[in-house]
Short mmCIF file of the N, C-alpha and C atoms (twelve columns), coordinates in Angstrom:
data_MODEL
# 
_entry.id   MODEL 
# 
loop_
_atom_site.group_PDB 
_atom_site.id 
_atom_site.type_symbol 
_atom_site.label_atom_id 
_atom_site.label_alt_id 
_atom_site.label_comp_id 
_atom_site.label_asym_id 
_atom_site.label_seq_id 
_atom_site.Cartn_x 
_atom_site.Cartn_y 
_atom_site.Cartn_z 
_atom_site.pdbx_PDB_model_num 
ATOM 1   N N  . MET A 1   162.439 101.320 89.539  1 
ATOM 2   C CA . MET A 1   161.629 100.928 90.640  1 
ATOM 3   C C  . MET A 1   160.273 100.403 90.036  1 
ATOM 4   N N  . GLU A 2   159.814 99.276  90.547  1 
ATOM 5   C CA . GLU A 2   158.605 98.592  89.985  1 
ATOM 6   C C  . GLU A 2   157.400 99.307  90.521  1 
ATOM 7   N N  . TYR A 3   156.386 99.568  89.734  1 
ATOM 8   C CA . TYR A 3   155.091 100.140 90.152  1 
ATOM 9   C C  . TYR A 3   154.250 99.118  90.827  1 
ATOM 10  N N  . LYS A 4   153.732 99.477  92.005  1 
ATOM 11  C CA . LYS A 4   152.840 98.600  92.691  1 
ATOM 12  C C  . LYS A 4   151.456 99.260  92.808  1 
ATOM 13  N N  . LYS A 5   150.409 98.570  92.417  1 
ATOM 14  C CA . LYS A 5   149.026 99.106  92.532  1 
ATOM 15  C C  . LYS A 5   148.714 99.432  93.962  1 
ATOM 16  N N  . SER A 6   147.931 100.468 94.020  1 
ATOM 17  C CA . SER A 6   147.345 100.891 95.326  1 
ATOM 18  C C  . SER A 6   146.208 99.941  95.704  1 
ATOM 19  N N  . LEU A 7   145.805 99.986  97.006  1 
ATOM 20  C CA . LEU A 7   144.641 99.156  97.398  1 
ATOM 21  C C  . LEU A 7   143.420 99.598  96.639  1 
ATOM 22  N N  . SER A 8   143.224 100.884 96.425  1 
ATOM 23  C CA . SER A 8   142.046 101.371 95.667  1 
ATOM 24  C C  . SER A 8   142.039 100.824 94.234  1 
ATOM 25  N N  . GLU A 9   143.153 100.836 93.549  1 
ATOM 26  C CA . GLU A 9   143.200 100.297 92.191  1 
ATOM 27  C C  . GLU A 9   142.946 98.808  92.192  1 
ATOM 28  N N  . PHE A 10  143.505 98.087  93.126  1 
ATOM 29  C CA . PHE A 10  143.309 96.676  93.170  1 
ATOM 30  C C  . PHE A 10  141.802 96.316  93.371  1 
ATOM 31  N N  . ILE A 11  141.163 96.952  94.332  1 
ATOM 32  C CA . ILE A 11  139.760 96.703  94.670  1 
ATOM 33  C C  . ILE A 11  138.890 97.007  93.413  1 
ATOM 34  N N  . ARG A 12  139.110 98.252  92.850  1 
ATOM 35  C CA . ARG A 12  138.333 98.687  91.700  1 
ATOM 36  C C  . ARG A 12  138.462 97.635  90.543  1 
ATOM 37  N N  . GLU A 13  139.724 97.283  90.234  1 
ATOM 38  C CA . GLU A 13  140.027 96.395  89.134  1 
ATOM 39  C C  . GLU A 13  139.417 94.979  89.408  1 
ATOM 40  N N  . SER A 14  139.479 94.568  90.644  1 
ATOM 41  C CA . SER A 14  138.895 93.237  91.026  1 
ATOM 42  C C  . SER A 14  137.357 93.241  90.914  1 
ATOM 43  N N  . ARG A 15  136.740 94.403  91.361  1 
ATOM 44  C CA . ARG A 15  135.330 94.558  91.255  1 
ATOM 45  C C  . ARG A 15  134.923 94.486  89.753  1 
ATOM 46  N N  . GLU A 16  135.593 95.259  88.934  1 
ATOM 47  C CA . GLU A 16  135.242 95.274  87.516  1 
ATOM 48  C C  . GLU A 16  135.448 93.954  86.858  1 
ATOM 49  N N  . LYS A 17  136.480 93.270  87.215  1 
ATOM 50  C CA . LYS A 17  136.758 91.912  86.706  1 
ATOM 51  C C  . LYS A 17  135.667 90.900  87.058  1 
ATOM 52  N N  . ALA A 18  135.110 91.106  88.291  1 
ATOM 53  C CA . ALA A 18  134.003 90.260  88.744  1 
ATOM 54  C C  . ALA A 18  132.713 90.642  88.176  1 
ATOM 55  N N  . GLY A 19  132.683 91.759  87.329  1 
ATOM 56  C CA . GLY A 19  131.448 92.232  86.635  1 
ATOM 57  C C  . GLY A 19  130.465 92.891  87.642  1 
ATOM 58  N N  . LEU A 20  130.991 93.498  88.722  1 
ATOM 59  C CA . LEU A 20  130.048 94.141  89.730  1 
ATOM 60  C C  . LEU A 20  130.192 95.689  89.569  1 
ATOM 61  N N  . SER A 21  129.120 96.303  89.857  1 
ATOM 62  C CA . SER A 21  129.067 97.724  90.110  1 
ATOM 63  C C  . SER A 21  129.461 98.035  91.471  1 
ATOM 64  N N  . VAL A 22  129.699 99.305  91.859  1 
ATOM 65  C CA . VAL A 22  129.952 99.728  93.207  1 
ATOM 66  C C  . VAL A 22  128.823 99.277  94.132  1 
ATOM 67  N N  . GLN A 23  127.608 99.542  93.637  1 
ATOM 68  C CA . GLN A 23  126.428 99.167  94.424  1 
ATOM 69  C C  . GLN A 23  126.322 97.666  94.544  1 
ATOM 70  N N  . GLY A 24  126.618 96.894  93.471  1 
ATOM 71  C CA . GLY A 24  126.596 95.479  93.525  1 
ATOM 72  C C  . GLY A 24  127.550 94.873  94.496  1 
ATOM 73  N N  . LEU A 25  128.697 95.526  94.526  1 
ATOM 74  C CA . LEU A 25  129.832 95.003  95.579  1 
ATOM 75  C C  . LEU A 25  129.302 95.297  96.990  1 
ATOM 76  N N  . ALA A 26  128.727 96.494  97.123  1 
ATOM 77  C CA . ALA A 26  128.268 96.897  98.493  1 
ATOM 78  C C  . ALA A 26  127.228 95.880  98.896  1 
ATOM 79  N N  . LYS A 27  126.229 95.538  98.077  1 
ATOM 80  C CA . LYS A 27  125.192 94.620  98.350  1 
ATOM 81  C C  . LYS A 27  125.821 93.305  98.702  1 
ATOM 82  N N  . LYS A 28  126.705 92.822  97.827  1 
ATOM 83  C CA . LYS A 28  127.232 91.434  97.968  1 
ATOM 84  C C  . LYS A 28  128.049 91.231  99.261  1 
ATOM 85  N N  . THR A 29  128.666 92.399  99.771  1 
ATOM 86  C CA . THR A 29  129.573 92.268  100.877 1 
ATOM 87  C C  . THR A 29  128.950 92.767  102.137 1 
ATOM 88  N N  . SER A 30  127.664 93.289  102.124 1 
ATOM 89  C CA . SER A 30  127.072 93.850  103.236 1 
ATOM 90  C C  . SER A 30  127.852 95.114  103.803 1 
ATOM 91  N N  . LEU A 31  128.638 95.776  102.939 1 
ATOM 92  C CA . LEU A 31  129.295 97.048  103.357 1 
ATOM 93  C C  . LEU A 31  128.487 98.078  102.750 1 
ATOM 94  N N  . THR A 32  128.603 99.282  103.254 1 
ATOM 95  C CA . THR A 32  127.778 100.411 102.779 1 
ATOM 96  C C  . THR A 32  128.472 100.943 101.488 1 
ATOM 97  N N  . LEU A 33  127.692 101.590 100.702 1 
ATOM 98  C CA . LEU A 33  128.105 102.134 99.491  1 
ATOM 99  C C  . LEU A 33  129.265 103.167 99.786  1 
ATOM 100 N N  . ALA A 34  129.102 103.880 100.830 1 
ATOM 101 C CA . ALA A 34  130.125 104.923 101.271 1 
ATOM 102 C C  . ALA A 34  131.484 104.199 101.579 1 
ATOM 103 N N  . GLN A 35  131.417 103.028 102.174 1 
ATOM 104 C CA . GLN A 35  132.646 102.336 102.509 1 
ATOM 105 C C  . GLN A 35  133.369 101.897 101.270 1 
ATOM 106 N N  . ILE A 36  132.633 101.379 100.337 1 
ATOM 107 C CA . ILE A 36  133.257 100.865 99.033  1 
ATOM 108 C C  . ILE A 36  133.745 102.136 98.353  1 
ATOM 109 N N  . GLU A 37  133.011 103.157 98.218  1 
ATOM 110 C CA . GLU A 37  133.473 104.377 97.568  1 
ATOM 111 C C  . GLU A 37  134.766 104.933 98.173  1 
ATOM 112 N N  . ASP A 38  134.813 104.950 99.501  1 
ATOM 113 C CA . ASP A 38  136.025 105.421 100.253 1 
ATOM 114 C C  . ASP A 38  137.297 104.581 99.943  1 
ATOM 115 N N  . ILE A 39  137.041 103.298 99.879  1 
ATOM 116 C CA . ILE A 39  138.228 102.364 99.545  1 
ATOM 117 C C  . ILE A 39  138.623 102.622 98.132  1 
ATOM 118 N N  . GLU A 40  137.679 102.738 97.268  1 
ATOM 119 C CA . GLU A 40  138.077 102.927 95.824  1 
ATOM 120 C C  . GLU A 40  138.616 104.320 95.522  1 
ATOM 121 N N  . ALA A 41  138.320 105.314 96.361  1 
ATOM 122 C CA . ALA A 41  138.791 106.675 96.195  1 
ATOM 123 C C  . ALA A 41  140.199 106.804 96.909  1 
ATOM 124 N N  . GLY A 42  140.645 105.753 97.543  1 
ATOM 125 C CA . GLY A 42  141.978 105.826 98.161  1 
ATOM 126 C C  . GLY A 42  141.963 106.453 99.534  1 
ATOM 127 N N  . LYS A 43  140.821 106.597 100.096 1 
ATOM 128 C CA . LYS A 43  140.720 107.189 101.489 1 
ATOM 129 C C  . LYS A 43  141.035 106.243 102.574 1 
ATOM 130 N N  . GLU A 44  141.073 104.980 102.241 1 
ATOM 131 C CA . GLU A 44  141.413 103.914 103.188 1 
ATOM 132 C C  . GLU A 44  142.747 103.266 102.715 1 
ATOM 133 N N  . LEU A 45  143.734 103.180 103.515 1 
ATOM 134 C CA . LEU A 45  145.014 102.637 103.134 1 
ATOM 135 C C  . LEU A 45  145.210 101.197 103.806 1 
ATOM 136 N N  . PHE A 46  144.445 101.024 104.886 1 
ATOM 137 C CA . PHE A 46  144.575 99.811  105.625 1 
ATOM 138 C C  . PHE A 46  143.149 99.491  106.086 1 
ATOM 139 N N  . LEU A 47  142.729 98.191  105.923 1 
ATOM 140 C CA . LEU A 47  141.425 97.701  106.221 1 
ATOM 141 C C  . LEU A 47  141.403 96.924  107.473 1 
ATOM 142 N N  . PRO A 48  140.349 97.100  108.307 1 
ATOM 143 C CA . PRO A 48  140.056 96.212  109.392 1 
ATOM 144 C C  . PRO A 48  139.832 94.794  108.818 1 
ATOM 145 N N  . ALA A 49  140.134 93.787  109.588 1 
ATOM 146 C CA . ALA A 49  140.077 92.378  109.113 1 
ATOM 147 C C  . ALA A 49  138.602 92.027  108.668 1 
ATOM 148 N N  . THR A 50  137.621 92.509  109.413 1 
ATOM 149 C CA . THR A 50  136.253 92.209  108.992 1 
ATOM 150 C C  . THR A 50  135.945 92.729  107.631 1 
ATOM 151 N N  . ILE A 51  136.352 93.931  107.276 1 
ATOM 152 C CA . ILE A 51  136.059 94.510  105.973 1 
ATOM 153 C C  . ILE A 51  136.869 93.787  104.935 1 
ATOM 154 N N  . ARG A 52  138.110 93.487  105.209 1 
ATOM 155 C CA . ARG A 52  138.973 92.771  104.276 1 
ATOM 156 C C  . ARG A 52  138.324 91.366  103.939 1 
ATOM 157 N N  . GLN A 53  137.785 90.632  104.975 1 
ATOM 158 C CA . GLN A 53  137.164 89.424  104.746 1 
ATOM 159 C C  . GLN A 53  135.896 89.501  103.977 1 
ATOM 160 N N  . LYS A 54  135.079 90.544  104.188 1 
ATOM 161 C CA . LYS A 54  133.859 90.664  103.426 1 
ATOM 162 C C  . LYS A 54  134.213 91.071  101.909 1 
ATOM 163 N N  . LEU A 55  135.174 91.917  101.741 1 
ATOM 164 C CA . LEU A 55  135.576 92.184  100.344 1 
ATOM 165 C C  . LEU A 55  136.073 90.992  99.662  1 
ATOM 166 N N  . ALA A 56  136.979 90.240  100.338 1 
ATOM 167 C CA . ALA A 56  137.547 88.973  99.792  1 
ATOM 168 C C  . ALA A 56  136.398 88.008  99.380  1 
ATOM 169 N N  . LYS A 57  135.406 87.840  100.214 1 
ATOM 170 C CA . LYS A 57  134.299 86.940  99.950  1 
ATOM 171 C C  . LYS A 57  133.542 87.422  98.729  1 
ATOM 172 N N  . GLY A 58  133.190 88.690  98.757  1 
ATOM 173 C CA . GLY A 58  132.436 89.297  97.651  1 
ATOM 174 C C  . GLY A 58  133.166 89.282  96.299  1 
ATOM 175 N N  . LEU A 59  134.459 89.357  96.364  1 
ATOM 176 C CA . LEU A 59  135.302 89.410  95.135  1 
ATOM 177 C C  . LEU A 59  135.874 88.025  94.768  1 
ATOM 178 N N  . LYS A 60  135.552 86.984  95.593  1 
ATOM 179 C CA . LYS A 60  136.095 85.652  95.423  1 
ATOM 180 C C  . LYS A 60  137.615 85.707  95.404  1 
ATOM 181 N N  . LEU A 61  138.152 86.312  96.435  1 
ATOM 182 C CA . LEU A 61  139.626 86.350  96.623  1 
ATOM 183 C C  . LEU A 61  139.983 85.962  97.997  1 
ATOM 184 N N  . ASN A 62  141.242 85.721  98.251  1 
ATOM 185 C CA . ASN A 62  141.703 85.349  99.560  1 
ATOM 186 C C  . ASN A 62  142.046 86.730  100.274 1 
ATOM 187 N N  . PRO A 63  141.680 86.864  101.549 1 
ATOM 188 C CA . PRO A 63  141.951 88.068  102.238 1 
ATOM 189 C C  . PRO A 63  143.421 88.466  102.138 1 
ATOM 190 N N  . SER A 64  144.285 87.539  102.036 1 
ATOM 191 C CA . SER A 64  145.771 87.923  101.980 1 
ATOM 192 C C  . SER A 64  146.040 88.585  100.590 1 
ATOM 193 N N  . ASP A 65  145.253 88.321  99.584  1 
ATOM 194 C CA . ASP A 65  145.412 88.965  98.313  1 
ATOM 195 C C  . ASP A 65  145.148 90.477  98.458  1 
ATOM 196 N N  . ILE A 66  144.169 90.802  99.318  1 
ATOM 197 C CA . ILE A 66  143.820 92.228  99.525  1 
ATOM 198 C C  . ILE A 66  144.932 92.874  100.446 1 
ATOM 199 N N  . LYS A 67  145.285 92.140  101.454 1 
ATOM 200 C CA . LYS A 67  146.231 92.644  102.397 1 
ATOM 201 C C  . LYS A 67  147.585 93.082  101.802 1 
ATOM 202 N N  . GLU A 68  147.890 92.351  100.709 1 
ATOM 203 C CA . GLU A 68  149.131 92.626  100.020 1 
ATOM 204 C C  . GLU A 68  149.213 94.078  99.516  1 
ATOM 205 N N  . TYR A 69  148.126 94.715  99.272  1 
ATOM 206 C CA . TYR A 69  148.011 96.053  98.700  1 
ATOM 207 C C  . TYR A 69  147.815 97.111  99.707  1 
ATOM 208 N N  . GLU A 70  147.574 96.717  100.944 1 
ATOM 209 C CA . GLU A 70  147.333 97.696  101.985 1 
ATOM 210 C C  . GLU A 70  148.764 98.294  102.376 1 
ATOM 211 N N  . ARG A 71  148.596 99.531  102.847 1 
ATOM 212 C CA . ARG A 71  149.782 100.281 103.339 1 
ATOM 213 C C  . ARG A 71  149.655 100.451 104.840 1 
ATOM 214 N N  . ILE A 72  150.577 99.973  105.647 1 
ATOM 215 C CA . ILE A 72  150.563 100.160 107.065 1 
ATOM 216 C C  . ILE A 72  151.439 101.403 107.376 1 
ATOM 217 N N  . MET A 73  150.848 102.320 108.173 1 
ATOM 218 C CA . MET A 73  151.454 103.540 108.483 1 
ATOM 219 C C  . MET A 73  152.615 103.282 109.500 1 
ATOM 220 N N  . LEU A 74  153.863 103.373 109.006 1 
ATOM 221 C CA . LEU A 74  154.953 103.263 109.855 1 
ATOM 222 C C  . LEU A 74  155.636 104.556 110.247 1 
ATOM 223 N N  . VAL A 75  155.068 105.612 109.718 1 
ATOM 224 C CA . VAL A 75  155.603 106.927 109.970 1 
ATOM 225 C C  . VAL A 75  154.980 107.391 111.290 1 
ATOM 226 N N  . SER A 76  155.911 108.034 112.084 1 
ATOM 227 C CA . SER A 76  155.346 108.651 113.356 1 
ATOM 228 C C  . SER A 76  155.263 110.179 113.085 1 
ATOM 229 N N  . TYR A 77  154.181 110.705 113.523 1 
ATOM 230 C CA . TYR A 77  153.901 112.077 113.393 1 
ATOM 231 C C  . TYR A 77  153.888 112.755 114.836 1 
ATOM 232 N N  . ASP A 78  154.680 112.251 115.737 1 
ATOM 233 C CA . ASP A 78  154.671 112.800 117.071 1 
ATOM 234 C C  . ASP A 78  155.173 114.183 117.168 1 
ATOM 235 N N  . TYR A 79  155.918 114.686 116.184 1 
ATOM 236 C CA . TYR A 79  156.446 116.024 116.153 1 
ATOM 237 C C  . TYR A 79  155.368 117.081 115.873 1 
ATOM 238 N N  . ILE A 80  154.192 116.633 115.404 1 
ATOM 239 C CA . ILE A 80  153.162 117.585 115.129 1 
ATOM 240 C C  . ILE A 80  152.405 117.947 116.390 1 
ATOM 241 N N  . PRO A 81  152.328 119.274 116.721 1 
ATOM 242 C CA . PRO A 81  151.683 119.594 118.043 1 
ATOM 243 C C  . PRO A 81  150.293 119.141 118.135 1 
ATOM 244 N N  . LYS A 82  149.890 118.618 119.320 1 
ATOM 245 C CA . LYS A 82  148.523 118.198 119.561 1 
ATOM 246 C C  . LYS A 82  147.563 119.267 119.291 1 
ATOM 247 N N  . GLU A 83  147.980 120.599 119.501 1 
ATOM 248 C CA . GLU A 83  147.122 121.722 119.375 1 
ATOM 249 C C  . GLU A 83  146.704 121.858 117.861 1 
ATOM 250 N N  . TYR A 84  147.598 121.521 117.007 1 
ATOM 251 C CA . TYR A 84  147.342 121.616 115.544 1 
ATOM 252 C C  . TYR A 84  146.238 120.566 115.225 1 
ATOM 253 N N  . ILE A 85  146.424 119.346 115.710 1 
ATOM 254 C CA . ILE A 85  145.536 118.243 115.500 1 
ATOM 255 C C  . ILE A 85  144.122 118.629 115.969 1 
ATOM 256 N N  . ASN A 86  144.050 119.116 117.133 1 
ATOM 257 C CA . ASN A 86  142.854 119.610 117.808 1 
ATOM 258 C C  . ASN A 86  142.164 120.675 116.988 1 
ATOM 259 N N  . ASP A 87  142.988 121.662 116.456 1 
ATOM 260 C CA . ASP A 87  142.455 122.783 115.624 1 
ATOM 261 C C  . ASP A 87  141.870 122.232 114.365 1 
ATOM 262 N N  . VAL A 88  142.510 121.291 113.772 1 
ATOM 263 C CA . VAL A 88  142.084 120.700 112.500 1 
ATOM 264 C C  . VAL A 88  140.749 119.991 112.736 1 
ATOM 265 N N  . LYS A 89  140.624 119.191 113.821 1 
ATOM 266 C CA . LYS A 89  139.436 118.476 114.175 1 
ATOM 267 C C  . LYS A 89  138.325 119.460 114.337 1 
ATOM 268 N N  . LYS A 90  138.538 120.474 115.076 1 
ATOM 269 C CA . LYS A 90  137.522 121.523 115.372 1 
ATOM 270 C C  . LYS A 90  137.082 122.138 114.088 1 
ATOM 271 N N  . ALA A 91  137.982 122.496 113.164 1 
ATOM 272 C CA . ALA A 91  137.680 123.085 111.914 1 
ATOM 273 C C  . ALA A 91  136.766 122.144 111.016 1 
ATOM 274 N N  . ILE A 92  137.102 120.869 111.053 1 
ATOM 275 C CA . ILE A 92  136.324 119.831 110.361 1 
ATOM 276 C C  . ILE A 92  134.823 119.801 110.900 1 
ATOM 277 N N  . LEU A 93  134.679 119.756 112.219 1 
ATOM 278 C CA . LEU A 93  133.386 119.695 112.807 1 
ATOM 279 C C  . LEU A 93  132.574 121.005 112.525 1 
ATOM 280 N N  . GLU A 94  133.227 122.097 112.402 1 
ATOM 281 C CA . GLU A 94  132.562 123.386 112.064 1 
ATOM 282 C C  . GLU A 94  132.318 123.612 110.617 1 
ATOM 283 N N  . GLY A 95  132.885 122.659 109.758 1 
ATOM 284 C CA . GLY A 95  132.768 122.821 108.368 1 
ATOM 285 C C  . GLY A 95  133.733 123.773 107.661 1 
ATOM 286 N N  . ASN A 96  134.797 124.184 108.355 1 
ATOM 287 C CA . ASN A 96  135.765 125.125 107.806 1 
ATOM 288 C C  . ASN A 96  136.960 124.308 107.299 1 
ATOM 289 N N  . THR A 97  136.803 123.583 106.230 1 
ATOM 290 C CA . THR A 97  137.784 122.738 105.703 1 
ATOM 291 C C  . THR A 97  138.510 123.292 104.398 1 
ATOM 292 N N  . GLU A 98  137.993 124.362 103.886 1 
ATOM 293 C CA . GLU A 98  138.577 124.965 102.679 1 
ATOM 294 C C  . GLU A 98  140.113 125.078 102.646 1 
ATOM 295 N N  . ASN A 99  140.697 125.573 103.730 1 
ATOM 296 C CA . ASN A 99  142.152 125.939 103.714 1 
ATOM 297 C C  . ASN A 99  142.920 124.999 104.585 1 
ATOM 298 N N  . LEU A 100 142.438 123.802 104.819 1 
ATOM 299 C CA . LEU A 100 143.179 122.922 105.652 1 
ATOM 300 C C  . LEU A 100 144.289 122.277 104.842 1 
ATOM 301 N N  . LYS A 101 145.544 122.353 105.408 1 
ATOM 302 C CA . LYS A 101 146.679 121.857 104.683 1 
ATOM 303 C C  . LYS A 101 147.406 120.811 105.546 1 
ATOM 304 N N  . CYS A 102 148.071 119.918 104.889 1 
ATOM 305 C CA . CYS A 102 148.835 118.899 105.523 1 
ATOM 306 C C  . CYS A 102 150.064 119.472 106.281 1 
ATOM 307 N N  . PRO A 103 150.301 119.163 107.542 1 
ATOM 308 C CA . PRO A 103 151.499 119.700 108.197 1 
ATOM 309 C C  . PRO A 103 152.770 119.061 107.737 1 
ATOM 310 N N  . VAL A 104 152.693 118.013 106.947 1 
ATOM 311 C CA . VAL A 104 153.937 117.331 106.447 1 
ATOM 312 C C  . VAL A 104 154.397 117.892 105.135 1 
ATOM 313 N N  . CYS A 105 153.439 117.962 104.184 1 
ATOM 314 C CA . CYS A 105 153.781 118.293 102.795 1 
ATOM 315 C C  . CYS A 105 152.985 119.499 102.299 1 
ATOM 316 N N  . SER A 106 152.139 120.134 103.040 1 
ATOM 317 C CA . SER A 106 151.348 121.302 102.665 1 
ATOM 318 C C  . SER A 106 150.346 121.031 101.592 1 
ATOM 319 N N  . SER A 107 149.969 119.820 101.289 1 
ATOM 320 C CA . SER A 107 148.973 119.498 100.279 1 
ATOM 321 C C  . SER A 107 147.588 119.581 100.953 1 
ATOM 322 N N  . LYS A 108 146.546 119.574 100.110 1 
ATOM 323 C CA . LYS A 108 145.208 119.652 100.639 1 
ATOM 324 C C  . LYS A 108 144.868 118.419 101.537 1 
ATOM 325 N N  . LEU A 109 144.110 118.706 102.553 1 
ATOM 326 C CA . LEU A 109 143.607 117.617 103.441 1 
ATOM 327 C C  . LEU A 109 142.212 117.243 102.998 1 
ATOM 328 N N  . ASN A 110 141.929 115.852 102.696 1 
ATOM 329 C CA . ASN A 110 140.693 115.410 102.494 1 
ATOM 330 C C  . ASN A 110 140.031 115.135 103.814 1 
ATOM 331 N N  . THR A 111 138.858 115.648 104.043 1 
ATOM 332 C CA . THR A 111 138.252 115.581 105.375 1 
ATOM 333 C C  . THR A 111 136.861 114.875 105.285 1 
ATOM 334 N N  . ARG A 112 136.448 114.341 106.436 1 
ATOM 335 C CA . ARG A 112 135.087 113.790 106.524 1 
ATOM 336 C C  . ARG A 112 134.742 113.675 107.975 1 
ATOM 337 N N  . ILE A 113 133.449 113.526 108.253 1 
ATOM 338 C CA . ILE A 113 133.000 113.327 109.616 1 
ATOM 339 C C  . ILE A 113 132.288 111.950 109.675 1 
ATOM 340 N N  . VAL A 114 132.772 111.175 110.601 1 
ATOM 341 C CA . VAL A 114 132.186 109.812 110.764 1 
ATOM 342 C C  . VAL A 114 131.179 109.933 111.915 1 
ATOM 343 N N  . ARG A 115 129.964 109.440 111.678 1 
ATOM 344 C CA . ARG A 115 128.947 109.460 112.725 1 
ATOM 345 C C  . ARG A 115 128.855 108.042 113.258 1 
ATOM 346 N N  . LEU A 116 129.048 107.990 114.575 1 
ATOM 347 C CA . LEU A 116 128.993 106.658 115.298 1 
ATOM 348 C C  . LEU A 116 128.001 106.773 116.435 1 
ATOM 349 N N  . LEU A 117 127.551 105.608 116.919 1 
ATOM 350 C CA . LEU A 117 126.720 105.570 118.117 1 
ATOM 351 C C  . LEU A 117 127.552 105.161 119.283 1 
ATOM 352 N N  . ASP A 118 127.388 105.937 120.457 1 
ATOM 353 C CA . ASP A 118 128.081 105.565 121.643 1 
ATOM 354 C C  . ASP A 118 127.277 104.461 122.375 1 
ATOM 355 N N  . LEU A 119 127.718 104.067 123.573 1 
ATOM 356 C CA . LEU A 119 127.046 102.906 124.277 1 
ATOM 357 C C  . LEU A 119 125.645 103.260 124.625 1 
ATOM 358 N N  . GLU A 120 125.223 104.454 124.665 1 
ATOM 359 C CA . GLU A 120 123.862 104.905 125.010 1 
ATOM 360 C C  . GLU A 120 123.023 105.268 123.781 1 
ATOM 361 N N  . ASN A 121 123.557 104.903 122.647 1 
ATOM 362 C CA . ASN A 121 122.923 105.190 121.341 1 
ATOM 363 C C  . ASN A 121 122.821 106.656 120.971 1 
ATOM 364 N N  . ASN A 122 123.734 107.488 121.545 1 
ATOM 365 C CA . ASN A 122 123.795 108.817 121.170 1 
ATOM 366 C C  . ASN A 122 124.728 108.901 120.007 1 
ATOM 367 N N  . ILE A 123 124.488 109.875 119.049 1 
ATOM 368 C CA . ILE A 123 125.383 110.065 117.908 1 
ATOM 369 C C  . ILE A 123 126.633 110.734 118.319 1 
ATOM 370 N N  . ALA A 124 127.747 110.188 117.976 1 
ATOM 371 C CA . ALA A 124 129.099 110.864 118.305 1 
ATOM 372 C C  . ALA A 124 129.772 111.114 116.978 1 
ATOM 373 N N  . LEU A 125 130.189 112.353 116.840 1 
ATOM 374 C CA . LEU A 125 130.873 112.840 115.582 1 
ATOM 375 C C  . LEU A 125 132.390 112.749 115.771 1 
ATOM 376 N N  . HIS A 126 133.009 112.033 114.776 1 
ATOM 377 C CA . HIS A 126 134.443 111.893 114.777 1 
ATOM 378 C C  . HIS A 126 134.989 112.475 113.507 1 
ATOM 379 N N  . PRO A 127 135.789 113.583 113.631 1 
ATOM 380 C CA . PRO A 127 136.445 114.215 112.428 1 
ATOM 381 C C  . PRO A 127 137.642 113.415 112.035 1 
ATOM 382 N N  . LYS A 128 137.811 113.184 110.709 1 
ATOM 383 C CA . LYS A 128 138.958 112.528 110.132 1 
ATOM 384 C C  . LYS A 128 139.476 113.315 109.029 1 
ATOM 385 N N  . ALA A 129 140.725 113.132 108.781 1 
ATOM 386 C CA . ALA A 129 141.450 113.883 107.663 1 
ATOM 387 C C  . ALA A 129 142.560 112.998 107.127 1 
ATOM 388 N N  . GLN A 130 142.781 113.183 105.835 1 
ATOM 389 C CA . GLN A 130 143.856 112.324 105.115 1 
ATOM 390 C C  . GLN A 130 144.488 113.250 104.169 1 
ATOM 391 N N  . CYS A 131 145.780 113.280 104.019 1 
ATOM 392 C CA . CYS A 131 146.467 114.103 103.043 1 
ATOM 393 C C  . CYS A 131 146.227 113.574 101.678 1 
ATOM 394 N N  . SER A 132 146.093 114.427 100.706 1 
ATOM 395 C CA . SER A 132 145.825 114.004 99.317  1 
ATOM 396 C C  . SER A 132 147.145 113.594 98.601  1 
ATOM 397 N N  . LYS A 133 148.283 113.772 99.210  1 
ATOM 398 C CA . LYS A 133 149.528 113.384 98.610  1 
ATOM 399 C C  . LYS A 133 150.402 112.491 99.448  1 
ATOM 400 N N  . CYS A 134 150.455 112.623 100.743 1 
ATOM 401 C CA . CYS A 134 151.404 111.827 101.563 1 
ATOM 402 C C  . CYS A 134 150.540 110.925 102.506 1 
ATOM 403 N N  . SER A 135 151.168 110.226 103.455 1 
ATOM 404 C CA . SER A 135 150.495 109.222 104.231 1 
ATOM 405 C C  . SER A 135 149.842 109.850 105.515 1 
ATOM 406 N N  . PHE A 136 149.945 111.182 105.713 1 
ATOM 407 C CA . PHE A 136 149.486 111.796 106.962 1 
ATOM 408 C C  . PHE A 136 147.957 111.567 107.130 1 
ATOM 409 N N  . GLN A 137 147.509 111.209 108.277 1 
ATOM 410 C CA . GLN A 137 146.121 110.993 108.606 1 
ATOM 411 C C  . GLN A 137 145.752 111.447 109.997 1 
ATOM 412 N N  . ILE A 138 144.609 111.905 110.145 1 
ATOM 413 C CA . ILE A 138 143.938 112.161 111.559 1 
ATOM 414 C C  . ILE A 138 142.879 111.227 111.642 1 
ATOM 415 N N  . LYS A 139 143.010 110.297 112.577 1 
ATOM 416 C CA . LYS A 139 141.907 109.202 112.744 1 
ATOM 417 C C  . LYS A 139 141.163 109.426 114.006 1 
# 
């Protein structure tokens, strides 16, 4: 079986080949440092078109070059109880993430909280999780 680079490896290698630091790429693409770090850490497997376009421009690539390394989630996790997902989200928001395990493979879940503004400019917290081994995600 042929080895295929991950999106994170491709972006990191392309950034290094362009002679840019993580901060330099963030500045050149108008993306946040956290967004670049998340992509290079493998926390993002699929990019929104706007982010893909900004990265392509900053790295002097074609957006399709980046898309080639993205992984689209074709796996359905409908068998996982909604209560489990809600319990994980609640634990993330409460900061109780030490023992959170993936319901698919029992590996550690990498967690984070995304802070967004709603239509009235109130901060809305959105818990997210991604398995450290398989493709399971809570978005």
